[in-house]
Short mmCIF file of C-alpha atoms in Angstrom, two decimals:
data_model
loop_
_atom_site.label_atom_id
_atom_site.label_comp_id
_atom_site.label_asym_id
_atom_site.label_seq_id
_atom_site.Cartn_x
_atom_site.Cartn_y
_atom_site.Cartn_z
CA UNK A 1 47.58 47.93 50.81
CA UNK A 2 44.88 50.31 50.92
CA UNK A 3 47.58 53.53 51.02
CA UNK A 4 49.37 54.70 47.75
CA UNK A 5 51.43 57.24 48.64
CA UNK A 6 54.19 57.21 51.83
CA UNK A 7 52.14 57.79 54.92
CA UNK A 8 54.04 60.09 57.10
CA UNK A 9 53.78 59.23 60.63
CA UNK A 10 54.69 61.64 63.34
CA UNK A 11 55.71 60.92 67.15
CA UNK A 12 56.14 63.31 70.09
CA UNK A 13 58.86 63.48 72.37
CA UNK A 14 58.95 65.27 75.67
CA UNK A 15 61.03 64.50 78.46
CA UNK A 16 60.28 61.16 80.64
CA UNK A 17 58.46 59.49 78.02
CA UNK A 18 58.96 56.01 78.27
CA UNK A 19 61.16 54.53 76.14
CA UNK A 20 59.75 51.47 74.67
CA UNK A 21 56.01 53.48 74.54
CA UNK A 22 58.21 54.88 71.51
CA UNK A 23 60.65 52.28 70.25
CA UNK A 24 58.00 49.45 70.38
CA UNK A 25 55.81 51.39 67.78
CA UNK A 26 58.69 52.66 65.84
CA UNK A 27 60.90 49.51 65.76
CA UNK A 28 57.23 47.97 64.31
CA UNK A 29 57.29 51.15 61.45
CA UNK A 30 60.78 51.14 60.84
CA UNK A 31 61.13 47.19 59.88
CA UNK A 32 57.38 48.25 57.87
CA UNK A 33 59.74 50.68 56.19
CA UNK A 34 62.10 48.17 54.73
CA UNK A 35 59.21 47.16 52.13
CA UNK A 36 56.69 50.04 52.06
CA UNK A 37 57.55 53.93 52.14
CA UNK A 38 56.86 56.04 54.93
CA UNK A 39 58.50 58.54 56.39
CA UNK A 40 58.54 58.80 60.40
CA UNK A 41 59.12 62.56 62.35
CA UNK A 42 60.24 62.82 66.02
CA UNK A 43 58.55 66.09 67.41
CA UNK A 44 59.41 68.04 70.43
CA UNK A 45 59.40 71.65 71.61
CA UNK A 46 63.14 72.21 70.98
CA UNK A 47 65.96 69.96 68.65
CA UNK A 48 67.82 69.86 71.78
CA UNK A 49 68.18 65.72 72.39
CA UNK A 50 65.16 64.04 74.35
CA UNK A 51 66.03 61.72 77.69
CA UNK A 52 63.89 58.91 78.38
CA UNK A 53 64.83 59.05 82.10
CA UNK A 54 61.80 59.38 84.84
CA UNK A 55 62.19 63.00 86.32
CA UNK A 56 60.40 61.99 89.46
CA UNK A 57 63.19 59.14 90.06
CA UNK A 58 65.83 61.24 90.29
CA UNK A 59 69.42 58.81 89.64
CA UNK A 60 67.08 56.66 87.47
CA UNK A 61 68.70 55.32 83.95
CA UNK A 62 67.49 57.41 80.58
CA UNK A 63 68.48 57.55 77.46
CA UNK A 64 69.10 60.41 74.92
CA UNK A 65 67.05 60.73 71.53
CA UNK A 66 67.49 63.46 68.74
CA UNK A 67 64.32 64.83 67.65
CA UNK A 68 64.22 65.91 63.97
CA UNK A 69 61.28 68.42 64.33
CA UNK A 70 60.02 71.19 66.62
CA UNK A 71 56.69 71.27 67.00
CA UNK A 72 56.69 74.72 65.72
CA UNK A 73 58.08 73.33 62.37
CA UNK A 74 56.48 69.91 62.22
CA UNK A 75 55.64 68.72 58.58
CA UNK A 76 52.37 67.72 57.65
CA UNK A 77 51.14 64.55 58.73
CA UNK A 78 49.20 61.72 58.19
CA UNK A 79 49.66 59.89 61.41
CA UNK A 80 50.66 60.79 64.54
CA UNK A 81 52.18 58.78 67.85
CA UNK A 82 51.94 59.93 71.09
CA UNK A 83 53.38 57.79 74.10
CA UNK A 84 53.61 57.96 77.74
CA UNK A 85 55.84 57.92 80.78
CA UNK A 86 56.19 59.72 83.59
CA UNK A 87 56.96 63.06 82.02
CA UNK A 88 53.54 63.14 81.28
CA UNK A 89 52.43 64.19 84.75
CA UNK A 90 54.73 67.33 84.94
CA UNK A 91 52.06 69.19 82.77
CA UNK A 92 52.95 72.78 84.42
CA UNK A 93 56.63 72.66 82.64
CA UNK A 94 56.73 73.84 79.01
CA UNK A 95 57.73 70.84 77.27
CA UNK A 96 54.61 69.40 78.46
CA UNK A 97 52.54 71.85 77.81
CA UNK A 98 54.03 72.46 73.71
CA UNK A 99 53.69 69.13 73.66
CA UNK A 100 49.82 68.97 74.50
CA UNK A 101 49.38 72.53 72.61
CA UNK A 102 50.43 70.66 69.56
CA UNK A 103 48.58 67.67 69.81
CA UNK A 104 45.23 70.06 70.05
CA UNK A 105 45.63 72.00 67.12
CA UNK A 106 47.37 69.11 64.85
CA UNK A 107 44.30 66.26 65.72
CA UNK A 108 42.18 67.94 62.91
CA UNK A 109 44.80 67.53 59.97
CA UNK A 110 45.27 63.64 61.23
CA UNK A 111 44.10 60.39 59.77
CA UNK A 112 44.90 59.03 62.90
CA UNK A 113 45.71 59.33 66.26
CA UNK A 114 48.13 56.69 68.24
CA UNK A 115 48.59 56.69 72.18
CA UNK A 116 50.30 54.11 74.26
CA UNK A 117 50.29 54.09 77.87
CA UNK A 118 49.98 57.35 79.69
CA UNK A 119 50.49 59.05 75.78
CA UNK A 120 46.47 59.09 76.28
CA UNK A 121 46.62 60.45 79.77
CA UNK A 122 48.41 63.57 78.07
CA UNK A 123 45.98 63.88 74.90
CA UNK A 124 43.23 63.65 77.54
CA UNK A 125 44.05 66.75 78.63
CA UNK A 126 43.70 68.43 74.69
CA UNK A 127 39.62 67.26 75.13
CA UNK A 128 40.31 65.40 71.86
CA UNK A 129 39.05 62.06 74.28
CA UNK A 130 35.95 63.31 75.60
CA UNK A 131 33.42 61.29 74.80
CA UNK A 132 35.02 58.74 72.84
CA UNK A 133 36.27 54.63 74.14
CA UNK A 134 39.87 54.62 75.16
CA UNK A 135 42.32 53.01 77.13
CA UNK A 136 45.52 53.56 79.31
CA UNK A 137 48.18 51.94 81.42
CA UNK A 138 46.45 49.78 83.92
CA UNK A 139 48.55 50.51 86.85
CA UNK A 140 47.25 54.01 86.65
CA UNK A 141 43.96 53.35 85.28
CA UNK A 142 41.82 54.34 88.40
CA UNK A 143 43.33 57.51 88.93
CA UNK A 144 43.18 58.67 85.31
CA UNK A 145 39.48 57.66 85.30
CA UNK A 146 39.03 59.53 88.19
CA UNK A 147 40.96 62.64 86.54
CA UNK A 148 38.78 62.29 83.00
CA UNK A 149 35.07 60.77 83.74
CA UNK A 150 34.19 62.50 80.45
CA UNK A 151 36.39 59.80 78.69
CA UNK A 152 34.65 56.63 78.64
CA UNK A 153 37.79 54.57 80.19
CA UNK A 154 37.96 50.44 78.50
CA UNK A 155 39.74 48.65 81.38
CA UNK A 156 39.89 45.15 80.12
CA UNK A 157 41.72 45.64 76.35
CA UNK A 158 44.97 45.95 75.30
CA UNK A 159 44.47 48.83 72.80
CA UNK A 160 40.64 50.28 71.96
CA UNK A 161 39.83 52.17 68.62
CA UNK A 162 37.29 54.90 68.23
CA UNK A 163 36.51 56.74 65.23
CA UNK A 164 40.41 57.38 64.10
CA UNK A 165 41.61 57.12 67.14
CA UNK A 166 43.66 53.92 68.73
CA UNK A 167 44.76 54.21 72.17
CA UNK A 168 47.00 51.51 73.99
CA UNK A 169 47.17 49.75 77.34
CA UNK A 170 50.49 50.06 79.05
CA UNK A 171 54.23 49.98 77.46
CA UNK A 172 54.64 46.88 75.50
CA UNK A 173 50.72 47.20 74.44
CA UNK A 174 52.30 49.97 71.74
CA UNK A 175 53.80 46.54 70.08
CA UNK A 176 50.18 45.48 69.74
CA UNK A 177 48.14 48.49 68.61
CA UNK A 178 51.05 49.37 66.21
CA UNK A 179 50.86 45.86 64.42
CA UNK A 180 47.06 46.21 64.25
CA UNK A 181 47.32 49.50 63.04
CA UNK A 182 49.61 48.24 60.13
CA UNK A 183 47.25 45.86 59.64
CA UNK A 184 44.57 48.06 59.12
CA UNK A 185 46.25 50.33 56.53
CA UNK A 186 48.62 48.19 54.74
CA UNK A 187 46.99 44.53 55.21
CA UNK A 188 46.96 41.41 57.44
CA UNK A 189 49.59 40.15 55.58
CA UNK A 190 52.01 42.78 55.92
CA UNK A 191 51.56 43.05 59.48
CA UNK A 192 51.89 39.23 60.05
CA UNK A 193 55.13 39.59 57.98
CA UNK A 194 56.43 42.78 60.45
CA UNK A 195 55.55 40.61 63.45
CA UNK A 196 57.81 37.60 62.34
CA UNK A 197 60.38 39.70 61.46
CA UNK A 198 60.52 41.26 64.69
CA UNK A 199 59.58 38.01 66.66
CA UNK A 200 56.96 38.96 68.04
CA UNK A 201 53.35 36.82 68.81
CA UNK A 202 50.63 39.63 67.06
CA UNK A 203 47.66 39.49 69.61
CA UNK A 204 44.82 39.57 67.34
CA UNK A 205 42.08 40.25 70.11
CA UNK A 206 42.28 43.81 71.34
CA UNK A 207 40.50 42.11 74.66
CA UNK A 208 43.00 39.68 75.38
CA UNK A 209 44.76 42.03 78.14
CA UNK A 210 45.95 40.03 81.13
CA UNK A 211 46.70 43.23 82.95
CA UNK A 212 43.75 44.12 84.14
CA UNK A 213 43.31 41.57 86.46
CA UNK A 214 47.03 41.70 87.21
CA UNK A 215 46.28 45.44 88.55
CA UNK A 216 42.66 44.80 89.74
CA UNK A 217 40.80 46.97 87.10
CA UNK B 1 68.58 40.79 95.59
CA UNK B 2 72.24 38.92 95.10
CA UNK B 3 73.62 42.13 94.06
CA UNK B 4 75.00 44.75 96.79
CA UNK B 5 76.33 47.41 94.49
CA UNK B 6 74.78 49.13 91.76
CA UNK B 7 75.32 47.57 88.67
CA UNK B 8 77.28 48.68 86.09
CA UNK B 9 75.57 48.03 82.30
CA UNK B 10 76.56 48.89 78.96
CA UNK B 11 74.85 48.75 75.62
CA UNK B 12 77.00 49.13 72.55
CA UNK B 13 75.73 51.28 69.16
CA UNK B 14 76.98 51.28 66.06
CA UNK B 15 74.58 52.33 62.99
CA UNK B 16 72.01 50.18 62.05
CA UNK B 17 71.36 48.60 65.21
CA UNK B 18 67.50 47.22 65.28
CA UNK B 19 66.09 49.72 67.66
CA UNK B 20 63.95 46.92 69.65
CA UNK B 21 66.88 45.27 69.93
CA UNK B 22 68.18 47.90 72.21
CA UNK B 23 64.80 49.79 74.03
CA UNK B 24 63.54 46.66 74.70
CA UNK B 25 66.07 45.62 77.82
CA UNK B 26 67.02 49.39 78.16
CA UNK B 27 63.32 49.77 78.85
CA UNK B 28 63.14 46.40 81.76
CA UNK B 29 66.33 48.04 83.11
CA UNK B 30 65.29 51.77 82.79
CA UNK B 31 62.21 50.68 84.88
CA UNK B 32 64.34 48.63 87.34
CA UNK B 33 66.65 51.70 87.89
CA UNK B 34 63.31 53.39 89.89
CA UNK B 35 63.55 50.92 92.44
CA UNK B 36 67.07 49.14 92.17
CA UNK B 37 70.34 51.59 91.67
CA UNK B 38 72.08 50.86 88.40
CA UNK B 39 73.85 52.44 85.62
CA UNK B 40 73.42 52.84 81.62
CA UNK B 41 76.68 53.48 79.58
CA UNK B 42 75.83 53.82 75.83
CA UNK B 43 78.61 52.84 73.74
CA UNK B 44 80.09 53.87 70.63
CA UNK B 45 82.75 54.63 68.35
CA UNK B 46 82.47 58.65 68.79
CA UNK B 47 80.16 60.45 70.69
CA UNK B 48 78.06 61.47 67.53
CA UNK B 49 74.11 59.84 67.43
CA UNK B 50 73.89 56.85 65.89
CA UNK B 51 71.11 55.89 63.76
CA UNK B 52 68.54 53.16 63.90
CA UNK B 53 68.18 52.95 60.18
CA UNK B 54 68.98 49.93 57.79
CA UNK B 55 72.33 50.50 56.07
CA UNK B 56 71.02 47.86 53.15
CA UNK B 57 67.78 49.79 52.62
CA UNK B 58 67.96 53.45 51.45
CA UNK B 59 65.25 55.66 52.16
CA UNK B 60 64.16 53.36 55.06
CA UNK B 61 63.40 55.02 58.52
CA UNK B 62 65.35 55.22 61.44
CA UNK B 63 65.72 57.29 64.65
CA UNK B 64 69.42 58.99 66.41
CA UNK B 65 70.54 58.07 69.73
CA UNK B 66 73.43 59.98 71.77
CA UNK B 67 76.16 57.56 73.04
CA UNK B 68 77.32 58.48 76.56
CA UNK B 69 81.35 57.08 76.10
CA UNK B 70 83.22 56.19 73.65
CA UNK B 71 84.68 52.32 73.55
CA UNK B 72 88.41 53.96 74.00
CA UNK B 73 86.84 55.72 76.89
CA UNK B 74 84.22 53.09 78.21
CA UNK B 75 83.97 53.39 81.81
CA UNK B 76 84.08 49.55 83.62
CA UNK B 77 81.16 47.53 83.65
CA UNK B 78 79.79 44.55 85.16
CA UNK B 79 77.54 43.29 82.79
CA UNK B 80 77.39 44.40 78.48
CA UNK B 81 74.24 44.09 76.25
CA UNK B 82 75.04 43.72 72.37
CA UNK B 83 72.00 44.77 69.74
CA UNK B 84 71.83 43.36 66.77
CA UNK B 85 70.61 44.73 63.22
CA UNK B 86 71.72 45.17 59.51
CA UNK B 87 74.56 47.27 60.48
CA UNK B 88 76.04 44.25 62.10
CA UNK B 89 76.46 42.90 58.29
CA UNK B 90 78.49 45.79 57.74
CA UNK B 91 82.18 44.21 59.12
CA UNK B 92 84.37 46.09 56.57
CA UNK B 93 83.32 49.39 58.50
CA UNK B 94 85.08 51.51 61.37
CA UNK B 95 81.98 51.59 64.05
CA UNK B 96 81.46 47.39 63.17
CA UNK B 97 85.02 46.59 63.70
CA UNK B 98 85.17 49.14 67.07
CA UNK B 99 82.47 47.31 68.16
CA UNK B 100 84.03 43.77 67.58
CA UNK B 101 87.37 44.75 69.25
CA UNK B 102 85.77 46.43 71.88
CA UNK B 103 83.36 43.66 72.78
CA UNK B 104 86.32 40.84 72.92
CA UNK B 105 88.86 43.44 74.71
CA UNK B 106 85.99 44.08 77.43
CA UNK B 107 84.57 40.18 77.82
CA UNK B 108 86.82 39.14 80.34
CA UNK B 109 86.42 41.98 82.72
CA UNK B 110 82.53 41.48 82.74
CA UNK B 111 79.83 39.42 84.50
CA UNK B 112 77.79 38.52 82.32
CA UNK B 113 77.67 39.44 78.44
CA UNK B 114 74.00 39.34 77.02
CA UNK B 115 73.79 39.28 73.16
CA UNK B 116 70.12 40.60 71.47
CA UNK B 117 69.04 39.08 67.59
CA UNK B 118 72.21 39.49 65.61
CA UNK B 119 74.31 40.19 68.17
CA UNK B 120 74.99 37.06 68.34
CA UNK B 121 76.75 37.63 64.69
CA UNK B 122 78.95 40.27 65.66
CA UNK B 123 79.60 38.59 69.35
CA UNK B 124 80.44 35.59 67.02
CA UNK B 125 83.21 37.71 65.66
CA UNK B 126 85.48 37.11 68.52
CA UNK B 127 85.97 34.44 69.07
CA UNK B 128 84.50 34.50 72.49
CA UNK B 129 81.17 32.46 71.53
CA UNK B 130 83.61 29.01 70.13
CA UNK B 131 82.44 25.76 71.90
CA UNK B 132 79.25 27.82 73.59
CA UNK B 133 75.51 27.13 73.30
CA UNK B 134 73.78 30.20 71.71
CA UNK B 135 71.34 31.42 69.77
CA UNK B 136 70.12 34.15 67.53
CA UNK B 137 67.73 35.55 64.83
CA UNK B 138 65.45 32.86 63.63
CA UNK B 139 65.12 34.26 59.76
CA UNK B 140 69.04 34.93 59.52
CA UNK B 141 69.70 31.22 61.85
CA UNK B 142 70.45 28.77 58.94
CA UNK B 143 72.95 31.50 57.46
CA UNK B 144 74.64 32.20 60.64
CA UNK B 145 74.85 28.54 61.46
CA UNK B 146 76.97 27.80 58.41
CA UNK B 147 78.94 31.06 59.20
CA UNK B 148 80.32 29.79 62.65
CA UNK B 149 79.76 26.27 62.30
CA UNK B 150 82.41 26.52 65.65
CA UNK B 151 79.60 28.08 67.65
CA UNK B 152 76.42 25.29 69.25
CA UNK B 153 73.80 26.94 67.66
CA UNK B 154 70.50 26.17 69.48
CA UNK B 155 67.84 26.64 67.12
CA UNK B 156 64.37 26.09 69.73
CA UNK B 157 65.40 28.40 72.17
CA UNK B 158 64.15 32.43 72.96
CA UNK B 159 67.04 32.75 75.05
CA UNK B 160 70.00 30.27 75.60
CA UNK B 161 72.19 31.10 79.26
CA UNK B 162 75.57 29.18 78.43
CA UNK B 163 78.02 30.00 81.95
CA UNK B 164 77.87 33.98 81.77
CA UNK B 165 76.86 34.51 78.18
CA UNK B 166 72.99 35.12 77.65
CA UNK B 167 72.11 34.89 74.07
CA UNK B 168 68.08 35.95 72.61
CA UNK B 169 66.68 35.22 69.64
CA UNK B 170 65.31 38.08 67.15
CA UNK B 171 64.27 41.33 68.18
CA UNK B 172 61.58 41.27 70.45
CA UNK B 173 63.05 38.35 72.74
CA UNK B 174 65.62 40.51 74.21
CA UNK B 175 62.63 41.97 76.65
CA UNK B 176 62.24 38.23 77.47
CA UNK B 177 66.02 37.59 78.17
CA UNK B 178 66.49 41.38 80.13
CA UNK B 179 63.46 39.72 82.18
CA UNK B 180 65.19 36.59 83.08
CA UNK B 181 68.33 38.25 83.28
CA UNK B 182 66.39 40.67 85.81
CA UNK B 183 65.37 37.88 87.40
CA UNK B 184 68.73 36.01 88.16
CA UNK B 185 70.14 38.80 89.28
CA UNK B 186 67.93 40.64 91.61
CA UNK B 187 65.40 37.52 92.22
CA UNK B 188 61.92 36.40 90.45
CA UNK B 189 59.76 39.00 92.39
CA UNK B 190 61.96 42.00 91.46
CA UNK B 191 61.68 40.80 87.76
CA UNK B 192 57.67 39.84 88.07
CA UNK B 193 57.51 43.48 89.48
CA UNK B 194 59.09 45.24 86.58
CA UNK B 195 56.92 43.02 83.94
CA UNK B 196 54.12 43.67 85.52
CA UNK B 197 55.06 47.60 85.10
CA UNK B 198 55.86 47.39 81.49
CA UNK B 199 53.00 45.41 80.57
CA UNK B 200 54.96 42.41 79.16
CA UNK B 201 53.95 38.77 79.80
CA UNK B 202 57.02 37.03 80.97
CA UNK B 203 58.47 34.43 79.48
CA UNK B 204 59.57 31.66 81.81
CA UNK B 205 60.52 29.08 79.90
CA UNK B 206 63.67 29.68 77.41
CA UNK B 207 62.51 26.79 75.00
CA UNK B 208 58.78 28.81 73.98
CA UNK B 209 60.10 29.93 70.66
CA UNK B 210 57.01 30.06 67.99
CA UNK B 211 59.73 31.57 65.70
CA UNK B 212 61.83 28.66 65.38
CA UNK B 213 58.80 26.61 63.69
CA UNK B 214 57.75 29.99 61.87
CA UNK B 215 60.92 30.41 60.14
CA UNK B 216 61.33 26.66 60.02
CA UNK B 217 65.16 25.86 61.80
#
């Protein structure tokens, strides 16, 4: 373990993010928590409760999560989690926009930076990813390249790290960057022992992403 | 698609449920509700969030969710998923025993009944899994095995489908059984669809269980 005190780990909300883009990562961090101390903060523009559902799928299924932060009143943090969804692309309404306000001016403080799936579509837009490797969900890979050439775009890896940043491929790919993550703060061993408590086969090889064939990128 | 009317799914919370457990097949279905109608009931003892964290481990992390019903006010439902997690350990406690009465008042109203990790332990409760094939957790299976000895424990298995009871093993398995479950229902190429969306590498055979080996059962 390479970390002596708690490390305290921060994740926005906004609505539409996708669900397990959040509960992968935090299911990972919360079973983490049952031998090591952290603390974990859900941030959002308001306390009011967070829904998961798409807002361009109008009758889809969501569900409703309590944030215990605004981002006005954040703590400090060490760490901080930012994944995707659809909500992302609604960047003219004021969640959105708090949301990528506050990942701007907090990236300085940070030891390091997590996106999964469209999460780095968002904290494109804060210029924190100009210039540096990253990666996204595959199904939208094209157009997001497209939208950000300055971001040098990995298409073929299920999460990329840069510098202190570690972005993920698509949904379940949070799973994966979050157990290399632990593994790169609090040991191999740890994370091995969070994977088989959560049952889950740790890719070791950030390359080994089948989805970019699957969606041709 | 064997299905003509929306489905109608519940999830049942009580505190301490493992939060994979949960966002992993809310997640598959969330994602299937963008292209296939369905509905999400979130059920509890009261309306007030319930909490992710481990009951046996103070200080450890965990996140709120907001129920939608109440069990006394559960609206009917075709098909019910159960998490598992420490809080299922907790039996002596209100939300635990809700949860247990609810689940064996509702079973023989419902379609199918899919169990997630431990669950199985508080589906085991009832009654209702006596004389069935099932599985669970592969860390807590030798415990719950002795437990319900009355109850065919399958101990290779990620998922076990025994007449309309679909059982996972730990944590992250219940994205593999949602996924078969997806697929059963509304066909392979509906469920191929929504894996391909989220990411996750489907599972097709219910016997690949590394975890069975790893925690040696």
């Amino acid at each position: 373990m390479t970390e002596q005190e708690p490390l305290r780990i921060g994740l926005v909300l906004f609505p539409g993010f996708q669900a397990l883009d959040a509960f992968g990562p935090l299911d990972v961090l919360n079973t983490l928590s049952w031998s090591h101390p952290l603390t974990i903060s859900l941030l959002s523009s308001s306390l009011s409760p967070v829904t998961t559902q798409n807002p361009l799928v109008p009758g889809s299924t969501g569900q409703k999560i309590l944030p215990t932060h605004t981002f006005a009143d954040a703590p400090p943090l060490d760490a901080l989690i930012v994944p995707g969804g659809f909500g992302t692309r609604l960047v003219t309404t004021p969640p959105i926009q708090d949301a990528i306000a506050y990942v701007r001016t907090v990236y300085p403080s940070l030891k390091y930076l997590i996106t999964v799936c469209t999460g780095s579509l968002l904290t494109a837009r804060t210029g924190i990813l100009d210039g540096k490797q990253a990666t996204t969900n595959k199904k939208a890979f094209r157009e997001i390249e497209r939208q950000f050439p300055q971001v040098q775009w990995v298409a073929r890896a299920r999460w990329v790290v840069d510098g202190n940043i570690w972005t993920a491929s698509g949904v379940s790919a949070g799973i994966d960057v979050a157990l290399a993550w632990v593994a790169e703060v609090w040991g191999e061993q740890v994370a091995d022992e969070v994977a088989r408590g959560v049952e889950v086969d740790r890719r070791r090889d950030s390359r080994d992403d089948p989805f970019a064939v699957v969606h041709g990128v």
